[in-house]
Short mmCIF file of C-alpha atoms in Angstrom, two decimals:
data_model
loop_
_atom_site.label_atom_id
_atom_site.label_comp_id
_atom_site.label_asym_id
_atom_site.label_seq_id
_atom_site.Cartn_x
_atom_site.Cartn_y
_atom_site.Cartn_z
CA GLU A 914 291.02 150.77 174.33
CA PRO A 915 288.52 149.99 171.55
CA GLU A 916 289.80 147.67 168.85
CA VAL A 917 288.69 145.95 165.68
CA THR A 918 288.16 142.23 166.14
CA GLN A 919 288.02 139.50 163.50
CA THR A 920 286.89 135.88 163.46
CA PRO A 921 288.04 133.27 162.79
CA SER A 922 291.78 133.83 163.15
CA HIS A 923 292.46 131.01 160.70
CA GLN A 924 290.14 129.43 158.15
CA VAL A 925 290.98 126.44 155.99
CA THR A 926 288.66 125.62 153.11
CA GLN A 927 288.49 123.58 149.95
CA MET A 928 288.64 125.26 146.56
CA GLY A 929 285.17 126.15 145.36
CA GLN A 930 283.69 126.48 148.83
CA GLU A 931 282.12 129.65 150.20
CA VAL A 932 283.68 131.40 153.16
CA ILE A 933 282.49 134.25 155.34
CA LEU A 934 285.01 136.32 157.25
CA ARG A 935 283.66 138.31 160.15
CA CYS A 936 284.69 141.61 161.67
CA VAL A 937 283.45 143.80 164.48
CA PRO A 938 284.59 147.38 163.83
CA ILE A 939 285.14 149.95 166.56
CA SER A 940 281.70 150.88 167.80
CA ASN A 941 281.48 154.58 166.87
CA HIS A 942 283.16 154.15 163.48
CA LEU A 943 281.14 154.63 160.33
CA TYR A 944 283.55 153.59 157.58
CA PHE A 945 284.64 150.00 157.08
CA TYR A 946 287.26 148.41 154.88
CA TRP A 947 288.67 145.08 153.82
CA TYR A 948 292.28 144.60 152.76
CA ARG A 949 294.26 141.49 152.03
CA GLN A 950 297.92 140.51 152.11
CA ILE A 951 299.17 137.57 150.12
CA LEU A 952 302.21 136.05 151.80
CA GLY A 953 305.30 138.10 151.05
CA GLN A 954 303.39 140.80 149.18
CA LYS A 955 302.01 144.25 149.89
CA VAL A 956 298.78 144.91 151.73
CA GLU A 957 296.11 145.52 149.06
CA PHE A 958 292.81 147.36 149.31
CA LEU A 959 289.67 145.38 148.49
CA VAL A 960 286.64 147.44 149.37
CA SER A 961 285.28 150.28 151.48
CA PHE A 962 281.76 150.49 152.89
CA TYR A 963 279.74 153.36 154.27
CA ASN A 964 276.06 153.86 155.01
CA ASN A 965 275.24 150.29 153.95
CA GLU A 966 276.79 150.72 150.54
CA ILE A 967 280.08 149.98 148.86
CA SER A 968 281.82 153.32 148.39
CA GLU A 969 284.88 152.04 146.56
CA LYS A 970 286.23 148.71 145.38
CA SER A 971 289.40 147.53 143.72
CA GLU A 972 289.88 145.37 140.63
CA ILE A 973 290.42 142.39 142.94
CA PHE A 974 286.90 142.73 144.35
CA ASP A 975 285.05 140.94 141.57
CA ASP A 976 281.68 139.20 141.56
CA GLN A 977 283.01 136.44 143.78
CA PHE A 978 283.28 138.88 146.66
CA SER A 979 280.55 140.59 148.62
CA VAL A 980 280.32 142.57 151.84
CA GLU A 981 277.49 143.05 154.25
CA ARG A 982 276.68 144.71 157.53
CA PRO A 983 274.01 142.29 158.74
CA ASP A 984 273.43 144.07 162.04
CA GLY A 985 274.67 147.07 163.99
CA SER A 986 277.99 145.57 164.93
CA ASN A 987 279.23 143.01 162.38
CA PHE A 988 280.81 143.55 158.99
CA THR A 989 281.38 140.52 156.80
CA LEU A 990 283.32 139.59 153.68
CA LYS A 991 281.99 136.66 151.67
CA ILE A 992 283.91 134.82 149.00
CA ARG A 993 281.44 132.71 147.03
CA SER A 994 283.67 130.15 145.37
CA THR A 995 287.20 130.24 146.70
CA LYS A 996 290.24 129.82 144.49
CA LEU A 997 293.76 128.82 145.43
CA GLU A 998 294.90 132.40 144.81
CA ASP A 999 292.46 133.69 147.45
CA SER A 1000 294.80 132.31 150.11
CA ALA A 1001 295.92 135.36 152.05
CA MET A 1002 295.60 137.27 155.28
CA TYR A 1003 292.42 139.33 155.24
CA PHE A 1004 292.31 142.47 157.34
CA CYS A 1005 289.25 144.43 158.35
CA ALA A 1006 289.66 148.10 159.21
CA SER A 1007 287.42 150.91 160.36
CA SER A 1008 287.59 154.67 160.69
CA GLU A 1009 285.48 157.26 162.41
CA ARG A 1010 285.25 159.53 159.40
CA GLY A 1011 285.89 159.21 155.72
CA ASN A 1012 287.67 162.47 155.09
CA SER A 1013 291.37 163.22 154.94
CA TYR A 1014 291.66 163.23 158.74
CA ASN A 1015 290.53 159.66 159.16
CA GLU A 1016 292.91 157.17 160.69
CA GLN A 1017 292.18 153.58 159.79
CA PHE A 1018 292.41 151.00 162.55
CA PHE A 1019 293.05 147.42 161.61
CA GLY A 1020 292.00 144.12 163.10
CA PRO A 1021 294.35 141.18 163.74
CA GLY A 1022 293.39 139.50 160.47
CA THR A 1023 291.99 136.17 159.31
CA ARG A 1024 294.40 133.82 157.62
CA LEU A 1025 292.53 132.08 154.80
CA THR A 1026 294.04 128.92 153.37
CA VAL A 1027 292.42 127.47 150.26
CA LEU A 1028 293.38 123.86 149.48
CA LYS B 271 299.33 155.31 139.38
CA GLN B 272 300.65 155.79 142.90
CA GLU B 273 303.60 153.61 143.87
CA VAL B 274 304.91 153.47 147.43
CA THR B 275 308.39 152.16 148.12
CA GLN B 276 310.24 151.62 151.37
CA ILE B 277 313.98 151.47 151.82
CA PRO B 278 315.70 149.55 153.23
CA ALA B 279 313.76 146.31 152.89
CA ALA B 280 315.44 144.97 156.01
CA LEU B 281 317.50 146.46 158.79
CA SER B 282 319.33 144.90 161.72
CA VAL B 283 320.71 147.16 164.46
CA PRO B 284 321.98 146.84 168.01
CA GLU B 285 319.81 148.01 170.84
CA GLY B 286 320.06 151.72 171.64
CA GLU B 287 320.66 152.97 168.11
CA ASN B 288 318.63 155.76 166.59
CA LEU B 289 317.36 154.77 163.18
CA VAL B 290 315.52 156.10 160.17
CA LEU B 291 313.09 154.24 157.94
CA ASN B 292 312.27 155.71 154.56
CA CYS B 293 309.07 155.80 152.54
CA SER B 294 308.74 157.33 149.09
CA PHE B 295 305.69 157.82 146.88
CA THR B 296 305.48 158.78 143.24
CA ASP B 297 302.40 161.03 143.26
CA SER B 298 302.61 163.92 145.71
CA ALA B 299 298.83 164.54 145.64
CA ILE B 300 298.14 162.75 148.92
CA TYR B 301 295.68 163.54 151.73
CA ASN B 302 297.64 161.83 154.46
CA LEU B 303 300.28 159.24 155.23
CA GLN B 304 300.01 156.59 157.92
CA TRP B 305 302.80 154.51 159.49
CA PHE B 306 302.00 151.03 160.80
CA ARG B 307 303.78 148.31 162.67
CA GLN B 308 303.16 144.65 161.79
CA ASP B 309 304.36 141.83 163.99
CA PRO B 310 304.82 138.40 162.34
CA GLY B 311 301.47 136.82 161.51
CA LYS B 312 299.62 139.67 163.18
CA GLY B 313 297.54 142.67 162.26
CA LEU B 314 298.60 146.24 161.60
CA THR B 315 299.03 148.66 164.48
CA SER B 316 298.70 152.31 163.56
CA LEU B 317 301.65 154.32 164.82
CA LEU B 318 301.28 157.80 163.37
CA LEU B 319 299.09 159.67 160.91
CA ILE B 320 300.45 162.76 159.16
CA GLN B 321 298.09 165.05 157.29
CA SER B 322 299.28 166.49 153.98
CA SER B 323 299.46 169.93 155.57
CA GLN B 324 301.72 168.74 158.38
CA ARG B 325 305.48 168.37 158.40
CA GLU B 326 305.84 165.95 161.29
CA GLN B 327 304.15 164.01 164.04
CA THR B 328 305.59 162.60 167.24
CA SER B 329 304.52 159.78 169.53
CA GLY B 330 306.90 158.76 172.28
CA ARG B 331 310.17 157.60 170.71
CA LEU B 332 308.71 157.82 167.21
CA ASN B 333 308.85 160.83 164.95
CA ALA B 334 307.50 160.85 161.43
CA SER B 335 308.19 163.59 158.92
CA LEU B 336 306.57 164.32 155.60
CA ASP B 337 307.94 166.17 152.60
CA LYS B 338 305.01 165.99 150.24
CA SER B 339 306.61 167.88 147.37
CA SER B 340 309.51 165.47 147.17
CA GLY B 341 307.31 162.43 147.82
CA ARG B 342 309.07 161.28 150.96
CA SER B 343 308.38 160.42 154.57
CA THR B 344 310.74 159.19 157.24
CA LEU B 345 310.06 157.37 160.48
CA TYR B 346 312.66 158.09 163.13
CA ILE B 347 312.93 155.66 166.03
CA ALA B 348 314.98 156.89 168.96
CA ALA B 349 316.90 154.59 171.29
CA SER B 350 315.73 151.40 169.63
CA GLN B 351 314.76 148.40 171.77
CA PRO B 352 314.37 144.68 170.96
CA GLY B 353 310.63 145.15 171.34
CA ASP B 354 310.71 147.46 168.32
CA SER B 355 311.52 144.47 166.11
CA ALA B 356 308.71 144.22 163.54
CA THR B 357 307.86 145.17 159.98
CA TYR B 358 307.08 148.84 159.49
CA LEU B 359 304.68 149.83 156.73
CA CYS B 360 303.80 153.22 155.36
CA ALA B 361 300.58 153.87 153.46
CA VAL B 362 299.27 156.92 151.64
CA ARG B 363 295.73 158.05 151.07
CA GLN B 364 294.77 160.07 148.05
CA ASP B 365 291.34 161.34 147.07
CA THR B 366 289.62 158.03 147.70
CA ASP B 367 289.01 155.80 150.72
CA LYS B 368 291.79 153.34 150.16
CA LEU B 369 295.25 153.23 151.65
CA ILE B 370 298.07 152.37 149.26
CA PHE B 371 300.75 150.47 151.10
CA GLY B 372 304.49 150.32 150.73
CA THR B 373 306.65 147.24 150.60
CA GLY B 374 307.66 147.44 154.26
CA THR B 375 310.91 147.53 156.19
CA ARG B 376 311.66 144.50 158.37
CA LEU B 377 313.49 145.74 161.46
CA GLN B 378 315.42 143.60 163.89
CA VAL B 379 316.88 145.15 167.03
CA PHE B 380 319.25 142.81 168.84
CA PRO B 381 320.33 143.10 172.49
#
């Protein structure tokens, strides 16, 4: 069964460093998302992406964050200068369509630890 | 602003029990509601998606209902098993792309 994959599973970085989290969405899906979950808190939406453009972003997704689909299969989240509070589990998701019938499928997550 | 709450926060039951997990949301203008399972340190597995026009959806031992006007959904798990132990999350979608998640119910089913 097709699934969303994410790499790495765990990333440790120093504060101020840049990190790139990678995702491979399900192959026939057109809509892509990033969410994050700080330990013990709710899953929070970061950004959605369709047709090579950001379609929606949350207040969390500030200038330190960017997303890119560099080729036909990968979808990346870049954090330019990490802060301690960026430590969280980051989930990539994808859906076939963007309308009310879309079901979002999530990857296993990347645990980001900022020291 | 939409708020999604799940009660109870934690639940511990013996194997074989039928159980109900609750999800409530403050704004009834939703497009759909999705139930997920999250195992410790793992990703989210989609269990069921209910459209706003639907009343319920079933998958195996799981049945989810939706009462949009009262802002509530329930996830019914029949004949619970230890393998059902996980955190269960509900999430609603409104007129944008994002899912708004609840606080989760941590379920433990003991043999």
